[in-house]
């Protein structure tokens, strides 16, 4: 049934003027890749275009404009009760479609019903809770969680670290192509240098073994593998956290290693939260929230924290300053004075 739906969608989104050319979704993907959007964003935006077309009974987007976009986004907010960020994501996908693929600007959307944007504070662990959580992890999972907390890394930033991104002499980690396609430098915690160096020795042995067996090549960003054909096999380009087993291309027989799958560390952290008996809804991203909050608690300048986190606007970083205003915890209840 799903395959049939996909076939119907692909045939429906074929523009009459492009009957013998690329299909709309193919043009959409190509436009995103030319602009260096991440694969994850590409898949998310494509899913919104499909939902938009399905919502309007498989009509081609070229036949629809502001009223249809308004109806779809309002449906998301009113009927499906999505969050404000989800509705904005859907709008961004449709704006990209019309601007860069169909070639039309979207005007006033009229009386669009916006999803309510709640004001949530980030979940932050205390230092004791971080300790309790890390105690429940071991091996490479402990090392990854410690890096996310100790350097303020996002999960995918941690997974995509390459050997050359770790500078032991300067105690720095270079985060390449982070959120918003930005590079930044953050700290390498002193206490993690030895465990990380020991881990890299094991990975080096694994890489040497792969090379001896005729493999040991990784995917490089952009077209670097064409510019530097030998680079994919070089040690400095290898993942810091590679997957345990090599993948195999069924057609070519080629084998290699991606970085570790994100679900493995996510499940490990979820289990650690349970075994540590924490009542907070902590995830991998909670380590980053806790990193920022604990730095501000320690008296570090907010601009420094902003640079370490890679925020464009200091107002994004200021959400963590709620810890400096102790709120109810700084007020003594009158019942305690009886």
CSV table of C-alpha atoms in Angstrom, one decimal:
chain,number,residue,atom,x,y,z
A,1,UNK,CA,0.0,0.0,0.0
A,2,UNK,CA,2.8,2.4,0.9
A,3,UNK,CA,4.6,1.6,-2.3
A,4,UNK,CA,1.5,2.3,-4.3
A,5,UNK,CA,1.0,5.6,-2.5
A,6,UNK,CA,4.6,6.5,-3.4
A,7,UNK,CA,4.1,5.6,-7.0
A,8,UNK,CA,0.9,7.7,-7.2
A,9,UNK,CA,2.6,10.7,-5.5
A,10,UNK,CA,5.6,10.6,-7.9
A,11,UNK,CA,3.4,10.4,-10.9
A,12,UNK,CA,1.1,13.2,-9.6
A,13,UNK,CA,3.9,15.6,-8.8
A,14,UNK,CA,5.2,15.4,-12.3
A,15,UNK,CA,4.7,18.8,-13.9
A,16,UNK,CA,3.1,18.8,-17.3
A,17,UNK,CA,6.0,21.0,-18.6
A,18,UNK,CA,8.4,18.4,-17.3
A,19,UNK,CA,6.8,15.2,-18.4
A,20,UNK,CA,10.0,14.0,-20.0
A,21,UNK,CA,12.3,15.6,-17.4
A,22,UNK,CA,13.1,15.1,-13.7
A,23,UNK,CA,10.2,14.7,-11.3
A,24,UNK,CA,9.4,17.4,-8.8
A,25,UNK,CA,10.8,15.6,-5.7
A,26,UNK,CA,14.0,14.9,-7.6
A,27,UNK,CA,14.3,18.6,-8.5
A,28,UNK,CA,13.5,19.5,-4.9
A,29,UNK,CA,16.3,17.2,-3.6
A,30,UNK,CA,18.8,18.5,-6.1
A,31,UNK,CA,18.0,22.1,-5.1
A,32,UNK,CA,18.6,21.3,-1.5
A,33,UNK,CA,21.9,19.6,-2.2
A,34,UNK,CA,23.2,22.4,-4.3
A,35,UNK,CA,22.6,24.7,-1.3
A,36,UNK,CA,24.3,22.2,1.0
A,37,UNK,CA,21.4,21.3,3.2
A,38,UNK,CA,22.0,18.3,5.4
A,39,UNK,CA,20.5,14.9,4.4
A,40,UNK,CA,18.3,15.0,7.5
A,41,UNK,CA,16.8,18.3,6.5
A,42,UNK,CA,16.4,17.1,3.0
A,43,UNK,CA,14.4,14.1,4.2
A,44,UNK,CA,12.3,16.2,6.6
A,45,UNK,CA,11.4,18.8,3.9
A,46,UNK,CA,10.5,16.1,1.4
A,47,UNK,CA,8.2,14.5,3.9
A,48,UNK,CA,6.4,17.9,4.3
A,49,UNK,CA,6.0,18.3,0.6
A,50,UNK,CA,4.5,14.8,0.4
A,51,UNK,CA,2.0,15.6,3.2
A,52,UNK,CA,1.1,18.9,1.6
A,53,UNK,CA,0.3,17.1,-1.7
A,54,UNK,CA,-1.7,14.3,0.0
A,55,UNK,CA,-3.6,16.9,2.1
A,56,UNK,CA,-4.9,18.5,-1.2
A,57,UNK,CA,-5.8,15.2,-2.8
A,58,UNK,CA,-2.7,14.8,-4.9
A,59,UNK,CA,-2.9,18.2,-6.7
A,60,UNK,CA,0.4,19.5,-8.1
A,61,UNK,CA,1.9,22.3,-6.0
A,62,UNK,CA,2.2,24.4,-9.1
A,63,UNK,CA,-1.6,24.6,-9.2
A,64,UNK,CA,-1.8,25.8,-5.6
A,65,UNK,CA,-0.7,29.0,-3.8
A,66,UNK,CA,-1.3,31.0,-0.6
A,67,UNK,CA,-4.9,29.7,0.2
A,68,UNK,CA,-3.8,26.0,0.0
A,69,UNK,CA,-0.7,26.7,2.0
A,70,UNK,CA,-2.7,28.5,4.6
A,71,UNK,CA,-5.3,25.7,4.8
A,72,UNK,CA,-2.5,23.0,5.2
A,73,UNK,CA,-0.7,25.0,8.0
A,74,UNK,CA,-3.9,25.8,9.8
A,75,UNK,CA,-4.9,22.1,9.7
A,76,UNK,CA,-1.5,21.2,11.3
A,77,UNK,CA,-2.1,23.7,14.1
A,78,UNK,CA,-5.9,23.2,14.7
A,79,UNK,CA,-6.5,19.5,13.9
A,80,UNK,CA,-3.1,17.9,14.4
A,81,UNK,CA,-2.1,20.3,17.2
A,82,UNK,CA,1.5,20.4,16.2
A,83,UNK,CA,4.0,22.6,18.0
A,84,UNK,CA,5.0,26.0,16.7
A,85,UNK,CA,8.4,24.7,15.7
A,86,UNK,CA,6.9,21.9,13.7
A,87,UNK,CA,4.5,24.3,11.9
A,88,UNK,CA,7.4,26.6,11.1
A,89,UNK,CA,9.4,23.7,9.7
A,90,UNK,CA,6.5,22.8,7.4
A,91,UNK,CA,6.3,26.4,6.3
A,92,UNK,CA,10.0,26.5,5.6
A,93,UNK,CA,9.8,23.4,3.5
A,94,UNK,CA,7.0,24.8,1.4
A,95,UNK,CA,8.7,28.2,1.0
A,96,UNK,CA,11.8,26.4,-0.3
A,97,UNK,CA,9.7,24.4,-2.7
A,98,UNK,CA,8.0,27.5,-4.2
A,99,UNK,CA,11.0,29.8,-4.2
A,100,UNK,CA,13.7,27.4,-5.5
A,101,UNK,CA,11.9,24.7,-7.4
A,102,UNK,CA,8.6,26.1,-8.7
A,103,UNK,CA,10.1,29.6,-9.0
A,104,UNK,CA,7.3,31.6,-7.4
A,105,UNK,CA,7.4,33.8,-4.3
A,106,UNK,CA,4.7,33.3,-1.6
A,107,UNK,CA,2.8,36.4,-0.6
A,108,UNK,CA,0.6,37.1,2.4
A,109,UNK,CA,-0.8,33.9,3.9
A,110,UNK,CA,-3.8,35.8,5.2
A,111,UNK,CA,-5.5,34.6,8.5
A,112,UNK,CA,-3.1,31.8,9.2
A,113,UNK,CA,-3.7,30.2,12.6
A,114,UNK,CA,-0.3,29.9,14.2
A,115,UNK,CA,0.5,27.1,16.7
A,116,UNK,CA,1.1,28.4,20.1
A,117,UNK,CA,4.7,28.7,21.0
A,118,UNK,CA,5.1,27.6,24.6
A,119,UNK,CA,7.9,29.1,26.8
A,120,UNK,CA,9.7,26.1,28.1
A,121,UNK,CA,12.9,26.1,30.1
A,122,UNK,CA,15.5,23.5,29.1
A,123,UNK,CA,15.8,20.4,31.2
A,124,UNK,CA,19.0,20.8,33.2
A,125,UNK,CA,20.7,18.2,35.4
A,126,UNK,CA,22.5,19.1,38.6
A,127,UNK,CA,26.2,18.1,38.9
A,128,UNK,CA,25.3,15.2,41.1
A,129,UNK,CA,22.6,14.0,38.6
A,130,UNK,CA,25.2,14.1,35.8
A,131,UNK,CA,27.6,12.0,37.9
A,132,UNK,CA,24.8,9.5,38.7
A,133,UNK,CA,23.9,9.3,35.0
A,134,UNK,CA,27.5,8.8,33.8
A,135,UNK,CA,28.1,6.1,36.4
A,136,UNK,CA,25.5,4.0,34.6
A,137,UNK,CA,27.4,4.2,31.3
A,138,UNK,CA,30.5,2.3,30.4
A,139,UNK,CA,33.1,2.2,27.6
A,140,UNK,CA,32.5,4.2,24.4
A,141,UNK,CA,29.0,5.2,25.5
A,142,UNK,CA,30.4,6.8,28.7
A,143,UNK,CA,33.1,8.5,26.7
A,144,UNK,CA,30.6,10.0,24.2
A,145,UNK,CA,28.2,11.1,27.0
A,146,UNK,CA,31.2,12.7,28.9
A,147,UNK,CA,32.2,14.6,25.7
A,148,UNK,CA,28.7,15.9,25.1
A,149,UNK,CA,28.6,17.2,28.7
A,150,UNK,CA,32.2,18.3,29.0
A,151,UNK,CA,32.4,20.1,25.6
A,152,UNK,CA,28.8,21.0,25.0
A,153,UNK,CA,28.5,18.9,21.9
A,154,UNK,CA,25.2,18.0,20.2
A,155,UNK,CA,24.7,14.3,19.6
A,156,UNK,CA,25.4,14.4,15.8
A,157,UNK,CA,28.4,16.7,16.4
A,158,UNK,CA,29.9,14.1,18.7
A,159,UNK,CA,29.2,11.2,16.3
A,160,UNK,CA,30.7,13.1,13.3
A,161,UNK,CA,34.0,13.8,15.0
A,162,UNK,CA,37.0,12.8,12.9
A,163,UNK,CA,40.5,12.0,14.3
A,164,UNK,CA,41.9,15.3,13.0
A,165,UNK,CA,39.3,17.3,14.8
A,166,UNK,CA,40.9,16.4,18.2
A,167,UNK,CA,43.8,18.7,19.2
A,168,UNK,CA,45.4,17.2,22.3
A,169,UNK,CA,48.2,19.7,22.5
A,170,UNK,CA,45.8,22.7,22.6
A,171,UNK,CA,43.0,21.0,24.5
A,172,UNK,CA,40.5,21.8,21.7
A,173,UNK,CA,37.9,20.1,19.6
A,174,UNK,CA,37.0,21.5,16.2
A,175,UNK,CA,33.3,21.0,15.5
A,176,UNK,CA,32.9,20.9,11.7
A,177,UNK,CA,29.7,21.7,9.9
A,178,UNK,CA,27.6,22.1,13.0
A,179,UNK,CA,24.1,23.3,13.1
A,180,UNK,CA,23.7,26.0,10.5
A,181,UNK,CA,26.7,24.7,8.6
A,182,UNK,CA,29.0,26.5,11.0
A,183,UNK,CA,32.4,25.4,12.3
A,184,UNK,CA,33.4,26.3,15.9
A,185,UNK,CA,36.1,25.4,18.5
A,186,UNK,CA,35.2,24.1,21.9
A,187,UNK,CA,37.2,22.7,24.8
A,188,UNK,CA,38.7,19.2,25.2
A,189,UNK,CA,38.3,18.4,28.9
A,190,UNK,CA,41.5,17.5,30.6
A,191,UNK,CA,40.0,14.6,32.4
A,192,UNK,CA,38.9,13.0,29.1
A,193,UNK,CA,42.3,13.3,27.3
A,194,UNK,CA,43.7,9.9,28.4
A,195,UNK,CA,40.4,7.9,28.0
A,196,UNK,CA,40.0,9.5,24.5
A,197,UNK,CA,43.7,8.8,23.6
A,198,UNK,CA,43.3,5.1,24.7
A,199,UNK,CA,40.1,4.9,22.6
A,200,UNK,CA,41.8,6.2,19.5
A,201,UNK,CA,44.6,3.6,19.9
A,202,UNK,CA,41.9,0.9,19.7
A,203,UNK,CA,40.3,2.6,16.7
A,204,UNK,CA,43.7,2.9,15.0
A,205,UNK,CA,44.2,-0.8,15.4
A,206,UNK,CA,40.8,-1.4,13.9
A,207,UNK,CA,41.6,0.9,11.0
A,208,UNK,CA,44.9,-0.8,10.3
A,209,UNK,CA,43.1,-4.2,10.2
A,210,UNK,CA,40.5,-2.8,7.7
A,211,UNK,CA,43.3,-1.5,5.5
A,212,UNK,CA,45.1,-4.8,5.6
A,213,UNK,CA,41.9,-6.5,4.5
A,214,UNK,CA,41.6,-4.1,1.6
A,215,UNK,CA,39.1,-1.6,3.0
A,216,UNK,CA,39.4,1.2,5.6
A,217,UNK,CA,37.9,4.0,3.5
A,218,UNK,CA,35.3,6.5,4.8
A,219,UNK,CA,33.0,8.9,3.2
A,220,UNK,CA,34.4,12.5,2.9
A,221,UNK,CA,32.4,15.7,2.9
A,222,UNK,CA,31.6,17.3,-0.4
A,223,UNK,CA,33.8,16.2,-3.3
A,224,UNK,CA,37.0,15.9,-1.3
A,225,UNK,CA,37.3,12.2,-2.2
A,226,UNK,CA,37.6,13.2,-5.9
A,227,UNK,CA,40.1,15.9,-5.2
A,228,UNK,CA,42.1,13.8,-2.9
A,229,UNK,CA,41.6,10.1,-3.9
A,230,UNK,CA,43.8,8.7,-1.1
A,231,UNK,CA,42.3,10.8,1.7
A,232,UNK,CA,39.4,8.4,2.5
A,233,UNK,CA,41.9,5.8,3.7
A,234,UNK,CA,44.0,8.2,5.8
A,235,UNK,CA,44.0,7.9,9.5
A,236,UNK,CA,43.2,11.6,10.2
A,237,UNK,CA,39.9,11.3,8.2
A,238,UNK,CA,38.6,8.3,10.2
A,239,UNK,CA,35.6,8.6,12.5
A,240,UNK,CA,36.4,8.9,16.2
A,241,UNK,CA,33.3,6.7,17.0
A,242,UNK,CA,33.0,4.3,14.1
A,243,UNK,CA,30.3,1.6,13.9
A,244,UNK,CA,31.3,-1.9,15.2
A,245,UNK,CA,30.7,-3.8,12.0
A,246,UNK,CA,31.6,-2.8,8.4
A,247,UNK,CA,28.8,-2.0,6.0
A,248,UNK,CA,28.8,-3.8,2.7
A,249,UNK,CA,27.6,-2.6,-0.7
A,250,UNK,CA,25.6,-5.6,-2.1
A,251,UNK,CA,26.2,-4.4,-5.7
A,252,UNK,CA,30.0,-3.6,-5.6
A,253,UNK,CA,31.1,-5.7,-2.7
A,254,UNK,CA,32.8,-2.6,-1.2
A,255,UNK,CA,33.0,-2.5,2.6
A,256,UNK,CA,33.5,0.4,5.0
A,257,UNK,CA,32.5,2.0,8.2
A,258,UNK,CA,30.1,4.8,9.0
A,259,UNK,CA,30.1,6.5,12.3
A,260,UNK,CA,28.1,4.9,15.1
A,261,UNK,CA,24.3,5.0,14.7
A,262,UNK,CA,22.7,7.7,16.9
A,263,UNK,CA,20.1,5.3,18.3
A,264,UNK,CA,22.7,3.3,20.1
A,265,UNK,CA,23.8,6.2,22.4
A,266,UNK,CA,20.2,7.4,22.7
A,267,UNK,CA,19.1,4.1,24.0
A,268,UNK,CA,22.0,3.8,26.3
A,269,UNK,CA,21.3,7.2,27.8
A,270,UNK,CA,17.6,6.4,28.2
A,271,UNK,CA,18.5,3.2,30.1
A,272,UNK,CA,21.0,5.1,32.2
A,273,UNK,CA,18.4,7.7,33.2
A,274,UNK,CA,16.1,4.8,34.3
A,275,UNK,CA,18.8,3.0,36.3
A,276,UNK,CA,19.9,6.2,37.9
A,277,UNK,CA,16.3,6.8,39.0
A,278,UNK,CA,16.2,10.3,37.7
A,279,UNK,CA,12.8,11.9,37.6
A,280,UNK,CA,13.8,14.5,34.9
A,281,UNK,CA,13.2,13.7,31.3
A,282,UNK,CA,16.9,13.7,30.3
A,283,UNK,CA,18.2,12.9,26.8
A,284,UNK,CA,21.5,13.3,25.0
A,285,UNK,CA,20.8,17.0,24.4
A,286,UNK,CA,20.3,17.5,28.2
A,287,UNK,CA,24.1,17.1,28.5
A,288,UNK,CA,24.5,20.2,26.3
A,289,UNK,CA,22.0,22.2,28.4
A,290,UNK,CA,23.7,21.2,31.6
A,291,UNK,CA,27.1,22.2,30.1
A,292,UNK,CA,25.9,25.7,29.4
A,293,UNK,CA,24.1,26.1,32.7
A,294,UNK,CA,27.0,24.9,34.8
A,295,UNK,CA,29.5,27.2,33.1
A,296,UNK,CA,27.2,30.2,33.8
A,297,UNK,CA,26.8,29.0,37.4
A,298,UNK,CA,30.6,28.9,37.6
A,299,UNK,CA,30.8,32.6,36.7
A,300,UNK,CA,32.0,32.3,33.1
A,301,UNK,CA,31.1,35.1,30.7
A,302,UNK,CA,27.9,34.6,28.7
A,303,UNK,CA,29.7,35.6,25.5
A,304,UNK,CA,32.3,32.9,26.0
A,305,UNK,CA,29.5,30.3,26.6
A,306,UNK,CA,27.8,31.6,23.4
A,307,UNK,CA,30.9,30.9,21.4
A,308,UNK,CA,31.4,27.5,22.9
A,309,UNK,CA,27.8,26.5,22.0
A,310,UNK,CA,27.9,28.1,18.6
A,311,UNK,CA,24.9,30.3,19.0
A,312,UNK,CA,24.4,33.1,16.5
A,313,UNK,CA,22.5,35.3,18.9
A,314,UNK,CA,23.3,35.8,22.6
A,315,UNK,CA,19.6,35.8,23.3
A,316,UNK,CA,19.6,32.0,22.6
A,317,UNK,CA,22.3,31.5,25.2
A,318,UNK,CA,20.4,33.7,27.7
A,319,UNK,CA,17.8,31.1,28.3
A,320,UNK,CA,20.3,29.4,30.5
A,321,UNK,CA,20.6,32.4,32.8
A,322,UNK,CA,17.5,31.3,34.6
A,323,UNK,CA,19.9,29.5,36.9
A,324,UNK,CA,21.4,32.8,38.0
A,325,UNK,CA,17.9,33.9,39.3
A,326,UNK,CA,17.2,31.3,41.9
A,327,UNK,CA,13.4,32.0,41.8
A,328,UNK,CA,11.3,30.1,44.3
A,329,UNK,CA,14.3,28.2,45.6
A,330,UNK,CA,15.9,31.4,46.8
A,331,UNK,CA,12.8,32.4,48.9
A,332,UNK,CA,12.1,31.0,52.3
A,333,UNK,CA,8.5,29.8,52.8
A,334,UNK,CA,6.7,31.4,55.8
A,335,UNK,CA,5.8,27.9,57.1
A,336,UNK,CA,9.5,27.3,57.6
A,337,UNK,CA,9.6,30.2,60.1
A,338,UNK,CA,6.9,28.8,62.4
